[in-house]
Amino acid sequence: MTIRWEHLVQDLRYAVRGLRSKPAFTLAVTLTLALGIGANTAMFSVVDRLLFRPPALLRDPAATQRLYLAQTYRGKVYNSGSVQFARYLDLTRLTHTFERTAEVSSRKLAIGVGTNSREMQVGAVSASFFGFFDAPPAIGRYFTSAEDTFPQGAAVAVLSNGLWQTQYGGRSDVLGQTIQIGATLYTIIGVAPRGFVGLWSGEPPAAYIPVATYGAEIGANIRLRGENWWSTYHWTWAWMIAQRKPGVTVAAATADVTAAYVQSIGIEDAQSPPRYRTPLALTKPHGVVASILSERGPNESAEAKVATWLGGVALIVLLIACANVANLLLARALQRKREIAIRLALGVSRTRLASQLLSESLLLAVLGGVAGLLVAQFGGAILRASLLPKTAQATVISDPRTLVIVGAATLLAGFLTGLAPVFQTRRADLTGDLKAGAREGAIHRSRTRVALLVLQGGLSVVLLVGAGLFVRSLGHIKNLPLGFDPDSVSVVDLQMRGVKLDSAADVALRRRLLNDARTIPGVTHVSRQVTMPFWSSWNQSIHVAGIDSTDRLGQFYLNAVTPDYFATMGTRLVRGRGVTEADVAGAPRMMVVSQSMAGVLWPGKEALGECVGVGDDTVPCTT
């Protein structure tokens, strides 16, 4: 073992001397490998956080999953990761395969008062949420199930460790103090430990509040069909996680969730008129027990798809870099054919010679790995910022998982690039190589070099074709019709705090804000609305003459808007008219429908003048 170690030290010293004598060659190889290793390291730092790394301090990542509910509309299955509070209660009560469940939501709310207030992420979680983590509070306690019960949870809050340090200087007397979050004054009962980010590794919440308290606050104005926020099945605003019991398989948990979902739909249908009930044989409701990481699906995000594609591109770049470096090392070995033949003639074994050449390639790979780490840290920052939220803390150099990948990529590159010159020594012809001069060795044609050149060319063509398709897809996405112009539209989110207003005063305030907004220079149109496209949704059952159940055709989302809405959004009306000032309470009920809704409900017919029932049977017809 000592002799082998001495041989390794000698080989490394010889490799260092050889590389120092060829600085241009060493620099070219190092930069080439740095590009390939750096690209793969940068992509791994993104893909790992999106698709593989479990949330910090999660107690049992393998058994903790996110629940999705799926239904079939017009032959296509739609998975929804969002649930209503009433559905969450049903699934928690009716399932038997889970150790614990929790409902989770998050929203940016104003924290603090006056000029010290800041809009920060707030996690609204069930009391059971903290049991998913091995994270005892730094001080104080977490809220209990008794403080997280509907209709009105307790106004208690748990601060993140970061907010505790920055706002309160890490003082223990923070317990019992009050903090304004949104419109509610909360009592601080605990502080989460350092490193605890819940399920939001990208943008951790600054505070955690009971989900029932949060639901009561934002659901105060929700009055769908006379239901309360905790009992309605028409207001979706949270998602659900669960931890399987020991020995329970994913298949068994999926079957359990599906059975509970069907029972929950039965409970929902019992609250609706028969005409709104869709046969289960048409919608085929079922549950999906998926990864706790939402990016993994079943609704794979655009960021995850792009990251996966770029990961493949990075791997091809590494292969091209390895083939390029292998060709350079092979050319260098061909130039040294006479030197290698002399060493073999002097008694150096082929194994020892191969070890020396491999040491040289590994040393170059290490240099490339170090340089690639710097490329990934600084050059990959733009990539991480594009695909990961709030990635300033996502460093590469201090991340052990990423460093392991850098080491693996470096070893792989070292061995791949060293194989070609090593195999070349196995075919060395002592007599011919000893007679050959330096120039003959330099111009010697090698089938291995030709094969490596062909490999580089083929992989480069694959990259060019892929890049062309990617740019073409980006162009299509940029020109994708959204139904409105997002570039010129800004959203104002009101967070009402302080004095509570009655209904009339609230209407007057919002009308005054709307009129004041019109006077802002550069503002051409202003509108109010209940929901925002691709941000929030509101749906109710509707019925149309001649259709036994519209639910089997899909979910139809509604919005309530003021007259200037379509001009504000830049949405063109194809036919008919928009909302006017005359469409007030007491006037005939009217609606504007999308082209897709018209095509589904009245295929081949004119939608103008058709009658739509929205809500209960007692509600007048909407034209």
Coordinates of C-alpha atoms in Angstrom, one line a residue, residues 41 43 121 167 170 288 301 327 422 518 532 534 576 601 607:
T41 CA -23.6 21.9 -11.2
M43 CA -28.5 22.9 -13.2
Q121 CA -45.2 36.0 3.3
Q167 CA -37.5 42.8 14.4
G170 CA -33.9 37.6 19.5
V288 CA -53.9 11.3 -6.2
S301 CA -44.8 23.2 -13.4
N327 CA -9.2 14.5 -28.1
V422 CA -4.8 5.1 -21.8
R518 CA -58.4 57.5 -12.7
M532 CA -57.9 37.7 -11.2
F534 CA -54.5 32.8 -13.3
G576 CA -72.6 41.9 -28.0
L601 CA -72.6 25.1 -23.9
A607 CA -74.9 32.5 -27.4

